[in-house]
Tab-separated table of C-alpha atoms and ligand atoms in Angstrom:
chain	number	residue	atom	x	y	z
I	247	UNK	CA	125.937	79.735	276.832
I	248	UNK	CA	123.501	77.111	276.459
I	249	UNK	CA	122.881	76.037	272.670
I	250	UNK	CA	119.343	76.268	271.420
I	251	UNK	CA	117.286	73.965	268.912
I	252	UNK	CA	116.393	75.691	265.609
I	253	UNK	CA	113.044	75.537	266.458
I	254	UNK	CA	111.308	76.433	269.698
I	255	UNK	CA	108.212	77.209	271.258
I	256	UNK	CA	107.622	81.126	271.847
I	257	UNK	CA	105.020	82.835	274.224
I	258	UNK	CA	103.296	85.543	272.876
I	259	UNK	CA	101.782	88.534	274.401
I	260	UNK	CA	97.761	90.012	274.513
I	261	UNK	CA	96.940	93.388	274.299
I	262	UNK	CA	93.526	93.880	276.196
I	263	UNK	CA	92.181	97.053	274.096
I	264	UNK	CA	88.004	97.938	274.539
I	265	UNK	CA	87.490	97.171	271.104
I	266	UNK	CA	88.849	93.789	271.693
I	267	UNK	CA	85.959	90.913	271.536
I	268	UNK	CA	85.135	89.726	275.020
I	269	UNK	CA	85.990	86.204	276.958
I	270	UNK	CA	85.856	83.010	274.939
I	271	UNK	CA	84.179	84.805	271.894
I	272	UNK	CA	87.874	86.474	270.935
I	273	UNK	CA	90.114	83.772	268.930
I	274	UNK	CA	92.818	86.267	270.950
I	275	UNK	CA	91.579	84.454	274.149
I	276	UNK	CA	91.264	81.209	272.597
I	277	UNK	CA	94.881	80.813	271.646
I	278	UNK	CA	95.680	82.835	274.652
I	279	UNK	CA	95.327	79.712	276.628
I	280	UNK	CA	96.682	77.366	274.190
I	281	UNK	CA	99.583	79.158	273.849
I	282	UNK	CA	100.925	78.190	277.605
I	283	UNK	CA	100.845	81.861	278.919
I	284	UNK	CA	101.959	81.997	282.505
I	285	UNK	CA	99.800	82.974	284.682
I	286	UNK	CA	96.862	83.347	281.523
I	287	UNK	CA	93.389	82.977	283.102
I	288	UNK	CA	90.661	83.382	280.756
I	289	UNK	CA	88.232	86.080	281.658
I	290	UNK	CA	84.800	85.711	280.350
I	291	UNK	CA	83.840	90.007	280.801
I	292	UNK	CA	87.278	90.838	279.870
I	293	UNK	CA	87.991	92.306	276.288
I	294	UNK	CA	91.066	90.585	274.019
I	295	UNK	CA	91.957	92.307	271.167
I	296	UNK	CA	95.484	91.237	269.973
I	297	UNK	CA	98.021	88.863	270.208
I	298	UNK	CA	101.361	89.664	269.421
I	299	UNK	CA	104.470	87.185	268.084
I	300	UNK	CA	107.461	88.937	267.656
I	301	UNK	CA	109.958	90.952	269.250
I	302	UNK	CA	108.666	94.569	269.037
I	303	UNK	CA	109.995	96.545	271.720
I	304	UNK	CA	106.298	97.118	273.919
I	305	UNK	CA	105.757	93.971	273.989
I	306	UNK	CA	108.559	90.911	272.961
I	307	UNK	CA	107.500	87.448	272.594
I	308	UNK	CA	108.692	85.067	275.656
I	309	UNK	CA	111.026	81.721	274.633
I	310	UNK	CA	109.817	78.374	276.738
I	311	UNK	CA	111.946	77.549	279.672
I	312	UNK	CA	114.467	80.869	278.723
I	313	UNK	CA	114.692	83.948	281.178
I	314	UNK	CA	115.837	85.836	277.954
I	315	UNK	CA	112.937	87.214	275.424
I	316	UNK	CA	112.751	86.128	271.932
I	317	UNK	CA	114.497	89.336	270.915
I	318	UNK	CA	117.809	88.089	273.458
I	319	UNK	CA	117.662	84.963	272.215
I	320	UNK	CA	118.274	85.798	268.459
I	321	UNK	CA	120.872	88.494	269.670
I	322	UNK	CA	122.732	85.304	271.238
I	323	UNK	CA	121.881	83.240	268.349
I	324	UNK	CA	122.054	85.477	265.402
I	325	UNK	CA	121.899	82.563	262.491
I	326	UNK	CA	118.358	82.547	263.533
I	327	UNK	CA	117.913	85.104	262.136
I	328	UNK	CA	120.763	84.529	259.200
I	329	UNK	CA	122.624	86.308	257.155
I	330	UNK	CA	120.609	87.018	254.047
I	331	UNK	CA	118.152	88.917	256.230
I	332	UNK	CA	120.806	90.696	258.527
I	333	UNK	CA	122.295	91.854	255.165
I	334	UNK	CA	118.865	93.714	254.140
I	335	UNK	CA	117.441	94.693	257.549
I	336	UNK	CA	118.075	96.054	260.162
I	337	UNK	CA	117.981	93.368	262.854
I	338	UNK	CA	120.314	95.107	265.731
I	339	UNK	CA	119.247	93.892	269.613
I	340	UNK	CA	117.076	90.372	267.760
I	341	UNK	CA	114.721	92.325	265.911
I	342	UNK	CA	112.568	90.659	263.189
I	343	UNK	CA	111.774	92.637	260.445
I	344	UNK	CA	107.773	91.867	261.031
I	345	UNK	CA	105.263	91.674	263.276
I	346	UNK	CA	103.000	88.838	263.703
I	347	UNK	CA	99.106	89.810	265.227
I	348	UNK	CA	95.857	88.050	265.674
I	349	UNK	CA	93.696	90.584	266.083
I	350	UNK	CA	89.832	89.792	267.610
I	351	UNK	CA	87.472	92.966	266.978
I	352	UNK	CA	84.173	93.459	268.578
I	353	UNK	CA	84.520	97.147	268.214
I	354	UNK	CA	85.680	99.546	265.433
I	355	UNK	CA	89.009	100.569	265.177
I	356	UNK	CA	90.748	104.018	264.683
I	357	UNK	CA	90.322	105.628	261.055
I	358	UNK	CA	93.754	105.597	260.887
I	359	UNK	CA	97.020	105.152	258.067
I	360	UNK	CA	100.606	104.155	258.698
I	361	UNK	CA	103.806	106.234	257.908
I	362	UNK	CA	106.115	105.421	255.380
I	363	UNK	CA	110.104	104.772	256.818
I	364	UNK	CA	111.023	108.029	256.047
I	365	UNK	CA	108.287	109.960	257.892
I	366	UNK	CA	108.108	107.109	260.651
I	367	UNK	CA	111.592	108.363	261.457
I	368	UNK	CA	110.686	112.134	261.599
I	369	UNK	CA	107.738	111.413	263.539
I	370	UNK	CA	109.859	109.206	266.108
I	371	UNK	CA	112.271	111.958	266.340
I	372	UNK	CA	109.589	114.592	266.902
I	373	UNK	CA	107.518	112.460	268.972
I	374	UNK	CA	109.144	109.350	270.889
I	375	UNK	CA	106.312	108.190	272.845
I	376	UNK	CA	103.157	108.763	270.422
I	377	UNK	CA	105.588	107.653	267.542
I	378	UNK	CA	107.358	104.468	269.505
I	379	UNK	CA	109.866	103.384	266.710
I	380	UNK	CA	111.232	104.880	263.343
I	381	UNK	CA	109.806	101.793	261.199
I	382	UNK	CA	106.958	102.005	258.571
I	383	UNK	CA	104.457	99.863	259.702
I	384	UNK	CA	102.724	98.021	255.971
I	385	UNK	CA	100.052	95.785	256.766
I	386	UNK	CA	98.408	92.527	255.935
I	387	UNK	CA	94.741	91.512	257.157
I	388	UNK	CA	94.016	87.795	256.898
I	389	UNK	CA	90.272	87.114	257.513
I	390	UNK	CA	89.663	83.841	260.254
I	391	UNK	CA	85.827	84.967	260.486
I	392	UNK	CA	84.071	86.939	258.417
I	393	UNK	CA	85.543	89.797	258.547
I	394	UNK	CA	84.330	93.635	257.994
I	395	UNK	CA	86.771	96.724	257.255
I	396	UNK	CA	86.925	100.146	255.528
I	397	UNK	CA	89.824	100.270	253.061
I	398	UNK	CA	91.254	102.723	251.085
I	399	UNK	CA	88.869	105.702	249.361
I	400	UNK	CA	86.441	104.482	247.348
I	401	UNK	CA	86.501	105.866	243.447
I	402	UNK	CA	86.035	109.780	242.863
I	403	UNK	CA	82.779	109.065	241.060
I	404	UNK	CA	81.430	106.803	244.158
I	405	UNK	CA	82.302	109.661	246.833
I	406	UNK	CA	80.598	111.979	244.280
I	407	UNK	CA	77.215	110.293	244.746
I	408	UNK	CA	77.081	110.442	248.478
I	409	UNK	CA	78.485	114.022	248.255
I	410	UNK	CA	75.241	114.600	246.576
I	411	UNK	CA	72.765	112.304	247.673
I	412	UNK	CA	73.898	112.573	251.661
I	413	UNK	CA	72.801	116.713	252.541
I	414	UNK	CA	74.380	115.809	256.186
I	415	UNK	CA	77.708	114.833	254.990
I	416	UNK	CA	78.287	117.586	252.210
I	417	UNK	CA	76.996	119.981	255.231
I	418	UNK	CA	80.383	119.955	256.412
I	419	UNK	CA	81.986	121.129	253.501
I	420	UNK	CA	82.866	124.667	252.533
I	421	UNK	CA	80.217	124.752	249.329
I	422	UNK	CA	82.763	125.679	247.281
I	423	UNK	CA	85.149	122.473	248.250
I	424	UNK	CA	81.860	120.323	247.096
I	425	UNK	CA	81.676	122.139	243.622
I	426	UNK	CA	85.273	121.791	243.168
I	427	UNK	CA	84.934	118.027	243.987
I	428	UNK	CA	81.296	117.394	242.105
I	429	UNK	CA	83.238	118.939	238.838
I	430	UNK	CA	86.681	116.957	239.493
I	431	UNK	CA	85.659	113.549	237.677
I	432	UNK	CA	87.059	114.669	234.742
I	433	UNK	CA	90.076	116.510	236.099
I	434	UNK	CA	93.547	114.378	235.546
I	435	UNK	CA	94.643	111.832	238.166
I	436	UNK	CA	96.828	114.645	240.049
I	437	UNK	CA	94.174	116.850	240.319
I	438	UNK	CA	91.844	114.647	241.590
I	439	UNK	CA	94.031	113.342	244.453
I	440	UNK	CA	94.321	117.362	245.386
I	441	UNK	CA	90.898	118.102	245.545
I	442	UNK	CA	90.577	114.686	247.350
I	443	UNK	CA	92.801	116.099	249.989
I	444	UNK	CA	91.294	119.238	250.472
I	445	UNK	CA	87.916	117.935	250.613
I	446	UNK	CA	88.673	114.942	253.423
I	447	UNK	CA	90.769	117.460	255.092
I	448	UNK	CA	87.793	119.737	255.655
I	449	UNK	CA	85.787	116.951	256.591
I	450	UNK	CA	88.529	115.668	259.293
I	451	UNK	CA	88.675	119.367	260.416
I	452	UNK	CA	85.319	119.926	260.467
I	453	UNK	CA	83.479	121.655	264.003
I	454	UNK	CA	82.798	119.318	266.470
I	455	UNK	CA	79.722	120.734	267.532
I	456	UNK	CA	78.821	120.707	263.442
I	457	UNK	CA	79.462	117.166	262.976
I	458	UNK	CA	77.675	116.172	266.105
I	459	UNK	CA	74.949	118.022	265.273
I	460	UNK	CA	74.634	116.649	261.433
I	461	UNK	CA	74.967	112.779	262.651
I	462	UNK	CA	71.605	113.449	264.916
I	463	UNK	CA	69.741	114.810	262.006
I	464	UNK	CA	71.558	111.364	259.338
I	465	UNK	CA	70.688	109.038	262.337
I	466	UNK	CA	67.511	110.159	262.927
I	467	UNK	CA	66.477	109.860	259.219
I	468	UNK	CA	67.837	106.502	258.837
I	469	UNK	CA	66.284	105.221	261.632
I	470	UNK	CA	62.774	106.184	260.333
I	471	UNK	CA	63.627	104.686	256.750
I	472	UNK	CA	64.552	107.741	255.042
I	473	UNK	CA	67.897	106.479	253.449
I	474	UNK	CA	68.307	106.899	249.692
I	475	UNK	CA	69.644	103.977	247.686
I	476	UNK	CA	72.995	105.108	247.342
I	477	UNK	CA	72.683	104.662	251.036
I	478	UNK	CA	71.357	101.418	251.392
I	479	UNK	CA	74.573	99.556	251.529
I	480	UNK	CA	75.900	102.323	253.740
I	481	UNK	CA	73.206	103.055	256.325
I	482	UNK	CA	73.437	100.037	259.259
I	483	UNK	CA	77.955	101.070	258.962
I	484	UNK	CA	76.471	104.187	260.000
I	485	UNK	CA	74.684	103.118	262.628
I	486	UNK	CA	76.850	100.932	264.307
I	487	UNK	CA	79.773	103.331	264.290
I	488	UNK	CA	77.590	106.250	265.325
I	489	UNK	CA	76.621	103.689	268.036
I	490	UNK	CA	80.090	102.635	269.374
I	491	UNK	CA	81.339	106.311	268.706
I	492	UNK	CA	78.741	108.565	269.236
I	493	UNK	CA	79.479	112.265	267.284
I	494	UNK	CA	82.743	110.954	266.043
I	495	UNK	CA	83.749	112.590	262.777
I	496	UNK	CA	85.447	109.220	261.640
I	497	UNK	CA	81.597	107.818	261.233
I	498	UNK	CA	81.444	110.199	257.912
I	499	UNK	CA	84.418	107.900	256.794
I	500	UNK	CA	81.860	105.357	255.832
I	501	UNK	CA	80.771	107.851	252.607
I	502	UNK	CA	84.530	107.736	251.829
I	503	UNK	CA	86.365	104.924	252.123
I	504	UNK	CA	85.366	101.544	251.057
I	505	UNK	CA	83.432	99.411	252.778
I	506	UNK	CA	84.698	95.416	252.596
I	507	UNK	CA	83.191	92.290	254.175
I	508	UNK	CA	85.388	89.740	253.515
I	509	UNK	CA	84.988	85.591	253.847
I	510	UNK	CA	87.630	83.479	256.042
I	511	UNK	CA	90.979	83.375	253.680
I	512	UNK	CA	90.427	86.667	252.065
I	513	UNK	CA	93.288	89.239	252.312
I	514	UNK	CA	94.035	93.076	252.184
I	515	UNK	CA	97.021	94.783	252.266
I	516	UNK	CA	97.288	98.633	253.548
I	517	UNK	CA	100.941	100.161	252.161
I	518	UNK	CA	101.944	103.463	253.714
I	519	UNK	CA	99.494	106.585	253.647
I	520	UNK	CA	96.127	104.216	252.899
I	521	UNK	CA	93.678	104.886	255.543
I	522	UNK	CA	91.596	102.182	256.859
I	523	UNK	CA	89.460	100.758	260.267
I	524	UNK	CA	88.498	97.242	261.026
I	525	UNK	CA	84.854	96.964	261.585
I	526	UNK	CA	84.440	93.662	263.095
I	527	UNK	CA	85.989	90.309	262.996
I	528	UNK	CA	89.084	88.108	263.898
I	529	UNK	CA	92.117	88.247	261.493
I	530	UNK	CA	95.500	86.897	261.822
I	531	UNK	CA	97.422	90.286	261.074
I	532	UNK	CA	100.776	90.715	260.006
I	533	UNK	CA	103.084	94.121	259.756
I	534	UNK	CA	106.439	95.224	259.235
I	535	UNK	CA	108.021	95.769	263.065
I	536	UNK	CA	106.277	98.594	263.852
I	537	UNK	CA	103.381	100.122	266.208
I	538	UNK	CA	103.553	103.603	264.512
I	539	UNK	CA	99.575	104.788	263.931
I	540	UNK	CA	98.337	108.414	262.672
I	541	UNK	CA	94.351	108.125	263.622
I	542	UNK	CA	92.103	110.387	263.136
I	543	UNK	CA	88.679	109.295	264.497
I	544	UNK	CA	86.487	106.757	266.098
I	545	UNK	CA	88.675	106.474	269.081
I	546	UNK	CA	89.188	107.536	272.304
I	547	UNK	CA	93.058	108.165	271.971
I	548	UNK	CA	94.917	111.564	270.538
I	549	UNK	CA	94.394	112.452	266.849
I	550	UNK	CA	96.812	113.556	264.655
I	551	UNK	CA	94.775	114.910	261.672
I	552	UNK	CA	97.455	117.368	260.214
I	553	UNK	CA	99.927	114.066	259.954
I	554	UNK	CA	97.394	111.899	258.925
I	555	UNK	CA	96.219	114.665	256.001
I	556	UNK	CA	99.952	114.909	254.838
I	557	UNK	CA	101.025	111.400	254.710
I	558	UNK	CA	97.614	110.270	252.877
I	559	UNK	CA	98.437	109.292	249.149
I	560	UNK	CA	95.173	109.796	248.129
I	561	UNK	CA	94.727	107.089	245.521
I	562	UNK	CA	90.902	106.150	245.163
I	563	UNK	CA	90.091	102.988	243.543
I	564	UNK	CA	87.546	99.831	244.376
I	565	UNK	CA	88.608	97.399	246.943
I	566	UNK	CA	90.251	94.568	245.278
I	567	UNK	CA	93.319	96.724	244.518
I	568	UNK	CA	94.296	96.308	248.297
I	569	UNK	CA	93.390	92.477	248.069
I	570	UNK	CA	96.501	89.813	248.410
I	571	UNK	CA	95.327	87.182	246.061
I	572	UNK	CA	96.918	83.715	247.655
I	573	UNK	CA	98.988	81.295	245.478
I	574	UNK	CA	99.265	77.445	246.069
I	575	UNK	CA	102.597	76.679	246.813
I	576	UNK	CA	101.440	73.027	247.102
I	577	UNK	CA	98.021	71.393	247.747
I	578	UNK	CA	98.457	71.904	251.533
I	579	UNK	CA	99.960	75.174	251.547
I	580	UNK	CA	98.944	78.569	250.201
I	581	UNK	CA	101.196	82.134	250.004
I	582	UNK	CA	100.063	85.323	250.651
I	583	UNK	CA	102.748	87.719	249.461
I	584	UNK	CA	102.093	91.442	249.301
I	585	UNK	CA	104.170	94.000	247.792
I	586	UNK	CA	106.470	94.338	249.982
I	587	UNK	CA	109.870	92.449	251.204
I	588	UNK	CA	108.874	92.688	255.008
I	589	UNK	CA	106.959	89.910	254.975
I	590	UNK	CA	105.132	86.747	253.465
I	591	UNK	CA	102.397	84.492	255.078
I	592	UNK	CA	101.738	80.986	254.614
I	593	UNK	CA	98.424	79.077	255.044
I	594	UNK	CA	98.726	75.495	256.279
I	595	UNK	CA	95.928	72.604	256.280
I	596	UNK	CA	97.319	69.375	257.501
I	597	UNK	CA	94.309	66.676	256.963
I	598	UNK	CA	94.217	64.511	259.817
I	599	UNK	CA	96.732	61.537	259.961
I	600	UNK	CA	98.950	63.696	256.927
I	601	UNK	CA	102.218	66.079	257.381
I	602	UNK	CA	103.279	68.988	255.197
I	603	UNK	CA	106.884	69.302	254.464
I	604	UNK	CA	107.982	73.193	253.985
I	605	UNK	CA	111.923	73.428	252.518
I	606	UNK	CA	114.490	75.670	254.218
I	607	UNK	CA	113.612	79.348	254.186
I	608	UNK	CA	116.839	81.670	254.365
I	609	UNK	CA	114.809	83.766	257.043
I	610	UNK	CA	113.347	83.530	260.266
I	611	UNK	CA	109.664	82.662	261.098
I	612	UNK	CA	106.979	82.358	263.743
I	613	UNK	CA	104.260	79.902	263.398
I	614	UNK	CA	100.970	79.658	264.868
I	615	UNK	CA	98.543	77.098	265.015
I	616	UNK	CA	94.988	78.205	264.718
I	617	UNK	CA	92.685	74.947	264.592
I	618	UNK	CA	92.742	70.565	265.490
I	619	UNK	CA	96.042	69.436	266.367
I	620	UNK	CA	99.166	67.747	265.626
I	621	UNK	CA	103.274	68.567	265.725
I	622	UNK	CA	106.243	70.374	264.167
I	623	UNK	CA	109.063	68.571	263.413
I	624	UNK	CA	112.465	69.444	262.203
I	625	UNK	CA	116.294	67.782	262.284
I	626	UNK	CA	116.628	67.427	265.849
I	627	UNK	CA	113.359	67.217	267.338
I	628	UNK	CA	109.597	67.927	267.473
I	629	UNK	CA	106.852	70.093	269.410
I	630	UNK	CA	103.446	69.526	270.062
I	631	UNK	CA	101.052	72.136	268.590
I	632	UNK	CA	97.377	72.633	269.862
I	633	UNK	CA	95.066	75.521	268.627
I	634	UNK	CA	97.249	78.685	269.937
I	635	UNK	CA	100.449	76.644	270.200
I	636	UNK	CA	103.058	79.806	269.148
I	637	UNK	CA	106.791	78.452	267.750
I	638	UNK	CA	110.088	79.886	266.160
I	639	UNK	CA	111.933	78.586	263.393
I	640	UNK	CA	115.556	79.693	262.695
I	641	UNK	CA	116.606	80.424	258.895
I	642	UNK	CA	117.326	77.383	256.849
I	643	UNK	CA	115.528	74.813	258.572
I	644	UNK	CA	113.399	72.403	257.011
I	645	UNK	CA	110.055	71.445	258.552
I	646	UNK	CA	107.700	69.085	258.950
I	647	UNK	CA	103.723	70.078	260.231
I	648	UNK	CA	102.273	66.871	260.668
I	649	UNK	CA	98.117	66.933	261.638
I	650	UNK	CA	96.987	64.305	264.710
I	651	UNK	CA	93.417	63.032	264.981
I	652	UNK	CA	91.657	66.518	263.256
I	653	UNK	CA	92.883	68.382	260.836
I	654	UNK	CA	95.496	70.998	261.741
I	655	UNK	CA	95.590	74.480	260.697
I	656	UNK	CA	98.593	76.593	260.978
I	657	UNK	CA	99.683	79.852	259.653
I	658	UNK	CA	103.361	80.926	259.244
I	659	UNK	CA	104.577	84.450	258.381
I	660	UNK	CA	108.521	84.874	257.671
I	661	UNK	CA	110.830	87.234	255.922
I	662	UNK	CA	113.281	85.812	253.280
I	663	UNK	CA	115.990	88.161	251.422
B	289	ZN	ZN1	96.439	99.749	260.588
């Protein structure tokens, strides 16, 4: 067996998805062909929507000049991975606790949540190829462009409003569900989160022919002007999801969950049973190991509304409550670090000509560069890294990101125990 450096350079993997944005437009197809893909040829009508680092069983990461995937190559070389995070995952066959994504939308996603562990393993036992593997999948969204997403249901009192100002939305309600709901403001937390339930539940389960039907009439009267000003903010969502999925139920979403447009550095994180969609936008992305989703509209793929109704947790609340505020570690280098052990990303800017030290982390990590250019270098070596440029670096070795003639921008996601 050959020995291996510490650090290496890893080729990752696209998804080509139709909500991915097309050609040279997608930051997917931009690092793409940085990232020394063989045989990558950039294809301007073709749609990229996600690049994945890792070693998730779909679709494992490559290792430069190695026959074996990433996922062999910590199997051979498990002090990659170390023992610290052995000890507290489960990293049997090379597998890293997380998932590392850019994702590059042009197109809504799926309304859709994520199981907890304990339901991702009943669901992969029920259902091995809907439900690929028994991990909870948490997520992290990292905003590289402006970026636009529904997160989480809004506050009782907000839904309330467009429950009575929006005749085509409460239209799909059983009457008495909308009483029950208008007179819930008051009701304690646990109540609330019932009714909640039962009222998305109806809406999610709502006649097809009913909810097509009640999107002509909302579409037609806010494309002649008619929208009320609880609606403003609301109306052009509407439109653009009624657009990309005509009839869909998951376009009534918008009067439930909230709406976010975030700026370049801004971060949610979506725990277990929150339902979300990205709208639009290129984020770097990053998950517990995991491709288990429950959706339940505005797509094209099955729906699983009775397991996406019972795994919900129902908390409503505004928007920042699912933002991952980012600490600077140092100048140079800023933590995201949401509530979870999974995972942690770092943000790196390198001005040109400088370098960025980062100390030994007891875990595994995969780094990306995203902008200008420079190298890595560690102990025994050093890489070149160009936007897209993809690398691996074992537990407990110290780094050094140093920026070349621009300044180079680099995120890093690892796990530490
Ligand atoms: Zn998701």
């Amino acid at each position: 067996m050959s020995t291996i450096e510490p650090v290496f350079r890893i080729i990752p993997t696209t998804q080509n998805y139709d909500w991915g944005k097309k050609g040279s437009d997608s930051k997917v197809a931009e690092f793409a062909s940085g990232a020394g893909i063989p045989g990558f040829s950039l294809n301007e009508s073709a749609p990229y929507a996600e690049l994945w680092m890792g070693t998730h069983v779909k679709s494992p990461s490559g290792v430069v000049d190695k026959e074996q995937n990433l996922a062999q190559i910590l199997t051979m070389n498990p002090s990659l991975i170390g023992d610290r995070v052995s000890q507290r995952f489960d990293t049997t066959n090379g597998n890293l606790p997380f998932l590392f994504k850019v994702l590059a939308i042009g197109k809504a996603l799926s309304i859709q949540t994520h199981p907890d562990k304990k339901t991702s393993e009943q669901l992969h036992a029920q259902q091995p190829k809907v439900y690929t593997d028994p991990n909870h999948k948490p997520e992290m969204a990292l905003a590289l462009t402006d970026f636009k997403a529904l997160c989480g249901f809004m506050p009782i009192p907000r839904i309330a409003e467009y429950v009575k100002d929006v005749p085509e939305f409460n239209a799909l309600i059983d009457p008495s569900t909308v009483t029950e709901f208008l007179n819930c403001t008051h009701s304690s937390e646990l109540e609330q989160k019932a009714v909640l339930k039962k009222f998305f539940s109806e809406l999610m389960t709502a006649d097809v022919t009913k909810i097509a039907t009640q999107l002509q009439t909302l579409v037609a009267r806010y494309r002649s002007g008619g929208q009320k000003h609880a609606e403003e903010g609301i109306k052009d969502l509407v439109l653009t999801l009624n657009e990309q999925y005509p009839g869909d139920v998951g376009v009534f979403c918008a009067f439930m969950l909230n709406y976010v447009r975030m700026t370049p550095g801004q971060a949610i994180f979506l725990g277990a049973g929150e339902p979300h969609a990205y709208v639009q936008g290129d984020i770097m992305e990053c998950m517990a190991n995991s491709d288990n989703v429950i959706r339940a509209g505005l797509t094209p793929k099955p729906k699983d509304i009775p397991n996406l109704v019972s795994v919900l947790t129902y908390m409503a609340s505004d928007w920042d409550k699912h933002m991952v505020k980012p600490v600077d570690v140092t100048p140079r280098t800023r933590k995201y670090d949401p509530p979870i052990p999974d995972f942690t990303v770092l943000q790196v800017h390198t001005p040109k000509g400088e370098t960025e030290s980062h100390e030994a982390i007891q875990g595994p990590s995969i780094a990306i560069a995203t902008e200008g250019s420079g190298r890595v270098s560690w102990g025994g070596g050093d890489l070149d890294l160009q936007a897209g440029s993809v690398i691996f670096v074992g537990a407990e070795t110290k780094i050094d990101i140093t920026a070349g003639d621009s300044n180079l921008v680099v995120y890093r996601a690892y796990v530490a125990a």
